[in-house]
Short mmCIF file of N, CA and C in Angstrom, two decimals:
data_model
loop_
_atom_site.label_atom_id
_atom_site.label_comp_id
_atom_site.label_asym_id
_atom_site.label_seq_id
_atom_site.Cartn_x
_atom_site.Cartn_y
_atom_site.Cartn_z
N UNK A 1205 18.19 118.03 130.11
CA UNK A 1205 17.21 117.36 130.76
C UNK A 1205 16.04 118.35 131.20
N UNK A 1206 15.01 118.04 130.14
CA UNK A 1206 14.23 118.50 130.89
C UNK A 1206 13.23 118.48 131.62
N UNK A 1207 12.78 118.80 132.70
CA UNK A 1207 12.22 118.25 133.42
C UNK A 1207 11.00 119.20 134.02
N UNK A 1208 9.40 118.11 134.20
CA UNK A 1208 8.55 118.98 134.97
C UNK A 1208 8.61 119.07 135.83
N UNK A 1209 8.96 118.77 136.87
CA UNK A 1209 9.66 119.22 138.20
C UNK A 1209 10.68 119.45 138.98
N UNK A 1210 11.24 120.37 140.30
CA UNK A 1210 11.87 120.73 140.28
C UNK A 1210 12.00 120.52 141.95
N UNK A 1211 12.67 120.19 142.89
CA UNK A 1211 13.15 120.06 143.82
C UNK A 1211 12.71 121.70 144.50
N UNK A 1212 13.27 122.56 144.06
CA UNK A 1212 13.16 123.82 143.79
C UNK A 1212 12.65 124.59 142.86
N UNK A 1213 11.17 125.45 142.86
CA UNK A 1213 10.62 125.99 141.65
C UNK A 1213 11.45 127.20 141.87
N UNK A 1214 10.91 127.82 142.35
CA UNK A 1214 11.32 129.26 143.26
C UNK A 1214 11.66 130.28 144.02
N UNK A 1215 12.45 131.12 144.00
CA UNK A 1215 13.08 131.69 145.62
C UNK A 1215 12.02 132.50 146.25
N UNK A 1216 10.73 132.04 146.97
CA UNK A 1216 9.82 133.07 147.99
C UNK A 1216 11.05 133.46 148.31
N UNK A 1217 10.08 134.89 148.96
CA UNK A 1217 10.32 136.24 149.51
C UNK A 1217 10.76 135.81 151.32
N UNK A 1218 9.74 135.38 151.33
CA UNK A 1218 9.81 134.73 153.81
C UNK A 1218 11.63 134.50 153.91
N UNK A 1219 11.60 135.21 155.22
CA UNK A 1219 12.11 135.64 155.74
C UNK A 1219 13.21 134.30 155.66
N UNK A 1220 13.24 133.00 156.37
CA UNK A 1220 13.77 132.66 156.41
C UNK A 1220 14.46 131.59 155.44
N UNK A 1221 13.83 132.00 154.26
CA UNK A 1221 14.45 131.37 152.97
C UNK A 1221 15.15 132.36 152.25
N UNK A 1222 14.56 133.73 152.25
CA UNK A 1222 15.55 134.83 151.82
C UNK A 1222 17.39 134.41 152.04
N UNK A 1223 17.43 134.05 153.68
CA UNK A 1223 18.48 134.15 155.02
C UNK A 1223 19.12 132.66 154.04
N UNK A 1224 18.58 131.85 153.91
CA UNK A 1224 19.60 130.64 153.26
C UNK A 1224 19.86 131.21 151.84
N UNK A 1225 18.98 131.75 151.40
CA UNK A 1225 19.12 131.87 149.72
C UNK A 1225 20.82 132.59 149.70
N UNK A 1226 20.58 134.03 150.38
CA UNK A 1226 22.01 134.53 150.67
C UNK A 1226 23.47 134.07 151.19
N UNK A 1227 22.91 133.05 152.26
CA UNK A 1227 23.86 132.22 152.90
C UNK A 1227 24.69 131.01 152.19
N UNK A 1228 23.74 130.62 150.98
CA UNK A 1228 24.14 129.70 149.65
C UNK A 1228 24.75 130.54 148.56
N UNK A 1229 23.77 131.53 148.23
CA UNK A 1229 24.82 132.35 147.31
C UNK A 1229 26.47 132.18 147.97
N UNK A 1230 26.29 132.89 149.48
CA UNK A 1230 27.80 132.99 149.41
C UNK A 1230 28.57 131.68 149.47
N UNK A 1231 28.39 131.17 150.34
CA UNK A 1231 29.21 129.54 150.04
C UNK A 1231 29.25 129.44 148.59
N UNK A 1232 28.32 129.26 147.44
CA UNK A 1232 28.47 128.94 146.12
C UNK A 1232 29.84 130.24 145.88
N UNK A 1233 30.10 131.38 145.91
CA UNK A 1233 30.73 132.66 145.63
C UNK A 1233 32.10 131.87 146.50
N UNK A 1234 32.16 131.94 147.83
CA UNK A 1234 33.59 131.40 148.37
C UNK A 1234 34.31 130.10 148.12
N UNK A 1235 33.21 128.69 148.15
CA UNK A 1235 33.40 128.16 147.49
C UNK A 1235 34.28 128.04 145.76
N UNK A 1236 33.49 128.49 144.96
CA UNK A 1236 34.04 127.62 143.17
C UNK A 1236 34.06 129.28 143.30
N UNK A 1237 34.22 130.78 143.91
CA UNK A 1237 34.03 131.40 142.49
C UNK A 1237 33.16 131.84 141.51
N UNK A 1238 33.16 132.44 141.16
CA UNK A 1238 32.42 133.40 139.94
C UNK A 1238 31.98 132.05 138.80
N UNK A 1239 32.81 131.97 137.99
CA UNK A 1239 32.49 131.55 137.57
C UNK A 1239 32.30 129.63 137.32
N UNK A 1240 32.39 129.31 138.69
CA UNK A 1240 32.63 128.04 139.26
C UNK A 1240 30.45 127.93 139.76
N UNK A 1241 30.30 128.90 140.07
CA UNK A 1241 29.44 129.00 141.03
C UNK A 1241 28.56 128.37 139.10
N UNK A 1242 28.20 129.65 138.73
CA UNK A 1242 27.12 129.53 137.15
C UNK A 1242 27.55 128.25 136.79
N UNK A 1243 28.56 127.72 137.02
CA UNK A 1243 28.47 125.72 136.27
C UNK A 1243 27.86 124.99 137.11
N UNK A 1244 27.97 125.36 139.15
CA UNK A 1244 27.35 124.48 139.72
C UNK A 1244 25.86 124.61 139.68
N UNK A 1245 25.11 126.08 139.28
CA UNK A 1245 23.78 125.96 139.25
C UNK A 1245 23.62 125.59 138.09
N UNK A 1246 24.42 125.27 136.92
CA UNK A 1246 23.71 125.15 135.51
C UNK A 1246 23.25 123.27 135.72
N UNK A 1247 24.90 122.44 136.67
CA UNK A 1247 24.64 121.18 137.53
C UNK A 1247 23.28 120.88 137.86
N UNK A 1248 22.98 121.98 139.05
CA UNK A 1248 21.86 122.17 139.69
C UNK A 1248 20.90 121.59 139.18
N UNK A 1249 20.72 122.55 137.67
CA UNK A 1249 19.33 122.92 136.81
C UNK A 1249 19.61 121.10 136.24
N UNK A 1250 20.74 120.86 135.46
CA UNK A 1250 20.51 119.53 135.18
C UNK A 1250 20.11 118.19 135.98
N UNK A 1251 19.97 117.93 137.31
CA UNK A 1251 19.48 117.01 137.84
C UNK A 1251 18.41 117.19 138.58
N UNK A 1252 18.21 118.52 138.22
CA UNK A 1252 16.41 118.84 139.18
C UNK A 1252 16.70 119.44 140.12
N UNK A 1253 17.38 119.47 140.85
CA UNK A 1253 18.08 120.41 141.50
C UNK A 1253 17.19 121.60 141.90
N UNK A 1254 17.13 122.40 140.74
CA UNK A 1254 16.79 123.37 140.80
C UNK A 1254 15.89 124.71 139.38
N UNK A 1255 15.10 125.08 139.44
CA UNK A 1255 14.35 124.72 138.44
C UNK A 1255 15.04 126.64 137.68
N UNK A 1256 15.46 126.73 136.13
CA UNK A 1256 15.80 127.52 135.26
C UNK A 1256 15.43 128.22 136.05
N UNK A 1257 14.33 129.25 136.47
CA UNK A 1257 13.90 130.34 137.02
C UNK A 1257 15.10 130.74 138.27
N UNK A 1258 14.74 129.63 139.21
CA UNK A 1258 15.91 129.65 140.90
C UNK A 1258 17.34 130.18 139.99
N UNK A 1259 18.55 128.98 138.78
CA UNK A 1259 19.34 129.54 138.41
C UNK A 1259 19.55 131.15 138.42
N UNK A 1260 18.67 131.29 137.44
CA UNK A 1260 18.47 132.79 137.39
C UNK A 1260 18.38 133.70 138.55
N UNK A 1261 16.98 133.06 139.16
CA UNK A 1261 17.14 134.35 140.56
C UNK A 1261 18.86 134.10 141.00
N UNK A 1262 19.46 133.05 141.10
CA UNK A 1262 20.53 133.11 142.35
C UNK A 1262 22.28 133.78 141.35
N UNK A 1263 21.58 133.64 140.26
CA UNK A 1263 22.88 134.56 139.09
C UNK A 1263 22.45 135.67 139.85
N UNK A 1264 21.63 136.56 140.21
CA UNK A 1264 21.67 137.86 140.22
C UNK A 1264 21.65 138.02 141.78
N UNK A 1265 21.73 137.24 142.99
CA UNK A 1265 22.00 137.38 144.18
C UNK A 1265 23.70 136.96 144.26
N UNK A 1266 24.21 135.63 143.08
CA UNK A 1266 25.71 136.21 143.00
C UNK A 1266 26.30 137.31 142.75
N UNK A 1267 25.34 138.39 141.67
CA UNK A 1267 26.07 139.47 141.09
C UNK A 1267 26.19 140.52 142.23
N UNK A 1268 25.25 140.01 143.11
CA UNK A 1268 25.44 141.21 144.18
C UNK A 1268 26.33 140.47 145.43
N UNK A 1269 27.27 140.20 145.46
CA UNK A 1269 28.49 139.65 145.98
C UNK A 1269 29.57 140.38 145.82
N UNK A 1270 30.67 140.95 146.95
CA UNK A 1270 31.52 141.73 147.34
C UNK A 1270 32.29 140.82 145.99
N UNK A 1271 33.58 141.56 145.92
CA UNK A 1271 34.76 140.28 145.74
C UNK A 1271 35.25 139.84 147.19
N UNK A 1272 35.25 140.55 148.05
CA UNK A 1272 35.47 139.37 149.19
C UNK A 1272 34.93 138.94 149.83
N UNK A 1273 33.95 138.17 149.27
CA UNK A 1273 32.65 137.30 149.38
C UNK A 1273 32.59 136.41 148.38
N UNK A 1274 33.60 136.36 147.41
CA UNK A 1274 33.83 135.46 145.56
C UNK A 1274 35.50 134.94 145.88
N UNK A 1275 35.47 133.13 145.78
CA UNK A 1275 36.23 132.30 145.74
C UNK A 1275 37.28 133.10 146.31
N UNK A 1276 37.43 132.31 148.21
CA UNK A 1276 38.76 132.61 148.89
C UNK A 1276 39.13 131.33 149.64
N UNK A 1277 38.06 129.65 148.90
CA UNK A 1277 38.44 128.88 149.23
C UNK A 1277 38.31 128.50 148.39
N UNK A 1278 39.25 126.94 147.45
CA UNK A 1278 39.11 125.84 146.71
C UNK A 1278 38.21 125.17 147.30
N UNK A 1279 38.05 124.52 145.91
CA UNK A 1279 36.24 124.02 146.01
C UNK A 1279 36.39 121.96 146.43
N UNK A 1280 37.89 121.54 146.64
CA UNK A 1280 38.38 120.64 146.79
C UNK A 1280 38.62 120.44 148.17
N UNK A 1281 38.37 122.05 149.09
CA UNK A 1281 38.59 121.75 150.45
C UNK A 1281 38.06 121.15 150.93
N UNK A 1282 37.94 119.84 152.51
CA UNK A 1282 37.45 119.16 152.82
C UNK A 1282 35.93 120.05 152.88
N UNK A 1283 34.86 120.19 153.54
CA UNK A 1283 33.74 120.66 154.25
C UNK A 1283 33.79 119.40 154.78
N UNK A 1284 33.02 120.16 155.78
CA UNK A 1284 32.62 119.50 157.30
C UNK A 1284 30.92 119.16 157.46
N UNK A 1285 30.07 118.34 156.67
CA UNK A 1285 29.22 117.97 156.90
C UNK A 1285 28.45 117.70 158.54
N UNK A 1286 27.02 117.90 158.79
CA UNK A 1286 26.71 117.68 159.91
C UNK A 1286 25.35 116.44 159.22
N UNK A 1287 25.01 115.75 160.34
CA UNK A 1287 23.60 114.60 159.90
C UNK A 1287 22.97 114.95 159.08
N UNK A 1288 22.19 114.55 157.81
CA UNK A 1288 22.63 113.48 157.63
C UNK A 1288 23.07 113.07 157.02
N UNK A 1289 23.90 114.49 156.24
CA UNK A 1289 25.15 113.75 155.08
C UNK A 1289 26.57 113.99 155.59
N UNK A 1290 26.73 113.64 156.77
CA UNK A 1290 28.13 113.59 157.32
C UNK A 1290 29.22 112.53 156.70
N UNK A 1291 28.82 112.15 156.33
CA UNK A 1291 29.29 110.30 155.78
C UNK A 1291 30.13 111.83 154.22
N UNK A 1292 29.75 111.56 153.56
CA UNK A 1292 30.35 113.23 152.80
C UNK A 1292 31.97 114.26 153.01
N UNK A 1293 31.74 114.48 154.73
CA UNK A 1293 32.72 115.18 154.53
C UNK A 1293 34.05 114.80 153.90
N UNK A 1294 34.57 115.87 153.64
CA UNK A 1294 36.34 115.75 153.19
C UNK A 1294 35.79 114.64 151.66
N UNK A 1295 34.79 114.83 151.23
CA UNK A 1295 34.95 114.10 150.08
C UNK A 1295 35.05 115.35 149.09
N UNK A 1296 35.40 114.39 147.72
CA UNK A 1296 35.06 116.11 147.10
C UNK A 1296 33.17 116.21 146.34
N UNK A 1297 32.84 115.56 146.55
CA UNK A 1297 31.62 115.92 146.62
C UNK A 1297 30.83 116.16 147.67
N UNK A 1298 30.85 116.76 148.64
CA UNK A 1298 31.20 117.51 150.27
C UNK A 1298 30.93 119.33 149.81
N UNK A 1299 31.03 119.52 149.07
CA UNK A 1299 30.24 120.59 148.66
C UNK A 1299 29.14 120.80 147.96
N UNK A 1300 29.10 119.79 147.40
CA UNK A 1300 27.58 120.05 146.72
C UNK A 1300 26.61 119.36 147.13
N UNK A 1301 26.73 118.15 148.39
CA UNK A 1301 26.08 118.05 149.53
C UNK A 1301 25.58 118.95 150.61
N UNK A 1302 26.78 119.99 150.91
CA UNK A 1302 26.30 121.36 150.89
C UNK A 1302 25.83 122.07 150.65
N UNK A 1303 25.46 122.56 149.33
CA UNK A 1303 24.41 122.72 148.57
C UNK A 1303 23.34 122.21 148.80
N UNK A 1304 23.10 121.22 148.94
CA UNK A 1304 21.53 120.38 148.52
C UNK A 1304 21.31 120.72 149.48
N UNK A 1305 22.53 121.22 150.88
CA UNK A 1305 21.63 121.25 152.36
C UNK A 1305 20.91 122.80 152.30
N UNK A 1306 21.83 123.65 152.10
CA UNK A 1306 20.83 124.97 151.67
C UNK A 1306 19.69 124.88 150.43
N UNK A 1307 19.68 124.03 149.52
CA UNK A 1307 18.48 124.41 148.72
C UNK A 1307 17.52 123.32 149.85
N UNK A 1308 17.68 122.35 150.19
CA UNK A 1308 16.43 121.91 150.89
C UNK A 1308 16.16 122.67 151.79
N UNK A 1309 16.79 123.37 152.92
CA UNK A 1309 16.60 124.50 153.57
C UNK A 1309 15.29 125.54 153.42
N UNK A 1310 16.13 125.86 151.26
CA UNK A 1310 15.31 127.17 150.99
C UNK A 1310 14.05 126.52 150.47
N UNK A 1311 13.64 125.17 150.35
CA UNK A 1311 12.11 124.39 150.05
C UNK A 1311 11.59 123.59 151.50
N UNK A 1312 12.08 124.12 152.76
CA UNK A 1312 11.56 124.03 153.25
C UNK A 1312 11.05 122.78 153.81
N UNK A 1313 12.24 121.61 153.48
CA UNK A 1313 12.37 120.16 153.46
C UNK A 1313 13.17 119.69 154.24
N UNK A 1314 12.48 118.22 154.64
CA UNK A 1314 13.08 117.57 155.35
C UNK A 1314 14.24 116.74 155.18
N UNK A 1315 15.91 116.92 154.53
CA UNK A 1315 16.62 115.95 154.20
C UNK A 1315 16.89 115.28 154.59
N UNK A 1316 17.06 115.37 156.26
CA UNK A 1316 16.60 113.92 156.74
C UNK A 1316 16.05 112.91 156.52
N UNK A 1317 14.77 112.88 156.24
CA UNK A 1317 13.80 112.01 155.54
C UNK A 1317 14.20 111.67 154.76
N UNK A 1318 14.65 111.93 153.92
CA UNK A 1318 14.50 111.66 152.21
C UNK A 1318 16.10 110.69 152.80
N UNK A 1319 16.97 111.12 153.30
CA UNK A 1319 18.59 110.51 153.17
C UNK A 1319 18.10 109.14 153.35
N UNK A 1320 17.27 108.72 154.62
CA UNK A 1320 16.72 107.91 155.49
C UNK A 1320 15.93 106.90 154.54
N UNK A 1321 15.03 107.41 154.07
CA UNK A 1321 14.28 106.54 152.58
C UNK A 1321 15.52 106.60 151.56
N UNK A 1322 16.33 106.88 151.31
CA UNK A 1322 17.66 106.24 149.92
C UNK A 1322 18.03 105.34 150.64
N UNK A 1323 18.40 105.34 152.41
CA UNK A 1323 19.36 104.01 153.22
C UNK A 1323 18.93 103.09 153.46
N UNK A 1324 17.28 103.25 153.41
CA UNK A 1324 16.61 102.06 153.96
C UNK A 1324 16.31 100.99 152.41
N UNK A 1325 16.24 102.04 151.14
CA UNK A 1325 16.32 101.22 150.33
C UNK A 1325 17.80 100.69 149.52
N UNK A 1326 18.82 101.19 149.77
CA UNK A 1326 20.25 100.92 149.69
C UNK A 1326 20.15 99.20 150.23
N UNK A 1327 19.77 99.34 151.13
CA UNK A 1327 20.50 98.21 152.44
C UNK A 1327 19.21 96.93 152.22
N UNK A 1328 17.77 97.27 151.45
CA UNK A 1328 16.97 96.43 150.81
C UNK A 1328 17.89 95.64 149.90
N UNK A 1329 17.84 96.19 148.77
CA UNK A 1329 18.79 96.12 147.80
C UNK A 1329 19.89 95.36 148.15
N UNK A 1330 20.39 95.79 149.14
CA UNK A 1330 21.81 95.17 149.53
C UNK A 1330 21.50 93.11 149.49
N UNK A 1331 20.36 93.55 150.99
CA UNK A 1331 20.00 92.17 150.71
C UNK A 1331 19.27 91.09 150.32
N UNK A 1332 18.29 91.48 148.94
CA UNK A 1332 18.58 90.72 148.33
C UNK A 1332 19.18 90.45 147.40
N UNK A 1333 19.95 91.54 146.95
CA UNK A 1333 21.56 90.31 146.34
C UNK A 1333 22.19 89.71 147.15
N UNK A 1334 22.22 89.65 148.44
CA UNK A 1334 23.02 88.99 149.18
C UNK A 1334 21.68 87.35 148.92
N UNK A 1335 20.35 87.34 148.96
CA UNK A 1335 20.21 86.07 148.98
C UNK A 1335 19.78 86.06 148.20
N UNK A 1336 19.98 86.21 146.41
CA UNK A 1336 20.47 86.09 145.53
C UNK A 1336 21.76 84.94 145.19
N UNK A 1337 22.64 85.89 145.71
CA UNK A 1337 23.72 85.31 145.59
C UNK A 1337 23.76 84.10 146.90
N UNK A 1338 23.13 83.55 147.63
CA UNK A 1338 22.41 82.63 148.25
C UNK A 1338 22.34 81.80 147.78
N UNK A 1339 21.09 81.93 146.81
CA UNK A 1339 20.54 80.80 146.29
C UNK A 1339 21.24 80.00 145.13
N UNK A 1340 22.14 80.65 144.97
CA UNK A 1340 22.87 79.47 143.89
C UNK A 1340 23.74 79.51 143.87
N UNK A 1341 24.85 78.66 143.40
CA UNK A 1341 26.08 78.49 143.90
C UNK A 1341 27.20 78.98 142.17
N UNK A 1342 27.64 79.76 142.62
CA UNK A 1342 28.58 80.72 141.64
C UNK A 1342 27.88 82.08 141.24
N UNK A 1343 26.27 82.69 142.19
CA UNK A 1343 26.63 83.69 142.58
C UNK A 1343 25.62 84.50 141.34
N UNK A 1344 25.66 85.69 141.55
CA UNK A 1344 25.03 86.40 140.45
C UNK A 1344 25.36 85.92 138.97
N UNK A 1345 26.99 86.03 138.85
CA UNK A 1345 27.16 85.59 137.47
C UNK A 1345 26.47 84.65 136.73
N UNK A 1346 26.45 83.29 137.56
CA UNK A 1346 25.98 81.88 136.76
C UNK A 1346 24.58 81.75 136.54
N UNK A 1347 23.68 82.65 137.34
CA UNK A 1347 22.42 83.20 136.95
C UNK A 1347 22.21 84.12 135.52
N UNK A 1348 23.12 84.51 135.41
CA UNK A 1348 23.25 85.24 134.64
C UNK A 1348 23.04 84.44 133.29
N UNK A 1349 24.45 83.31 133.22
CA UNK A 1349 24.61 82.47 132.36
C UNK A 1349 23.60 81.83 132.05
N UNK A 1350 22.33 81.58 133.20
CA UNK A 1350 21.63 79.92 133.22
C UNK A 1350 20.89 80.67 132.31
N UNK A 1351 20.20 82.28 132.65
CA UNK A 1351 19.18 82.24 132.03
C UNK A 1351 19.30 82.99 130.19
N UNK A 1352 20.73 83.02 129.17
CA UNK A 1352 20.53 82.98 128.88
C UNK A 1352 19.68 82.17 127.37
N UNK A 1353 18.99 82.31 126.34
CA UNK A 1353 18.61 81.29 126.04
C UNK A 1353 19.81 80.77 124.99
N UNK A 1354 19.13 79.57 124.89
CA UNK A 1354 20.49 78.35 124.23
C UNK A 1354 20.25 79.45 122.78
N UNK A 1355 21.95 78.83 122.61
CA UNK A 1355 22.40 79.12 121.23
C UNK A 1355 22.10 77.95 120.52
N UNK A 1356 21.66 78.16 119.30
CA UNK A 1356 21.51 76.84 118.16
C UNK A 1356 22.20 77.35 116.99
N UNK A 1357 22.69 76.17 116.28
CA UNK A 1357 23.72 76.01 115.13
C UNK A 1357 22.90 76.20 114.09
#
C-alpha cells in the first residue's frame, strides 16, 4: 500500500516522545519477540499508522533491547487497556490496540477524540440501517431486489 501521509511520519527527539518510543519498543519486543515485532512494524506501515522511516527507526530501537526485554510473554495473552480502547482488552487485537496507544502518544494525538468520532459515525450508520429496514417490509433484502433492473427475455 502506498500512502502520502502516515499517522506518524518520524520519531522526533523530544523527551516525551523518546520515552513513549522506548516503551513501545519494549512492549513490541516483550509481546511479539524479535520477528513478531518486525512483522508488526511492517503491518503498521501497511495500515498507514507509521511511515517507512518510523519503521526503520523502530528497528534501531528494537536492536537496542536486551535479551531480557525480548519476548517474555505471548502476544495472545490478554492485554488490559484503559479508556478509550478498553473494549479491546482481552481480545487478539488488544496488543495492536496497545501499539496504537503508543503511536498516538508519540504523535501527541488525542486517541480518545478519534475513538469518539468513530463511535458516533458507527451509531449514525446503525440508525440509518434501522430506519431503512423500518421503511420497507422485508428489510434490506427486499429493497435490494426491488432496485434491480427488470430482466427482459
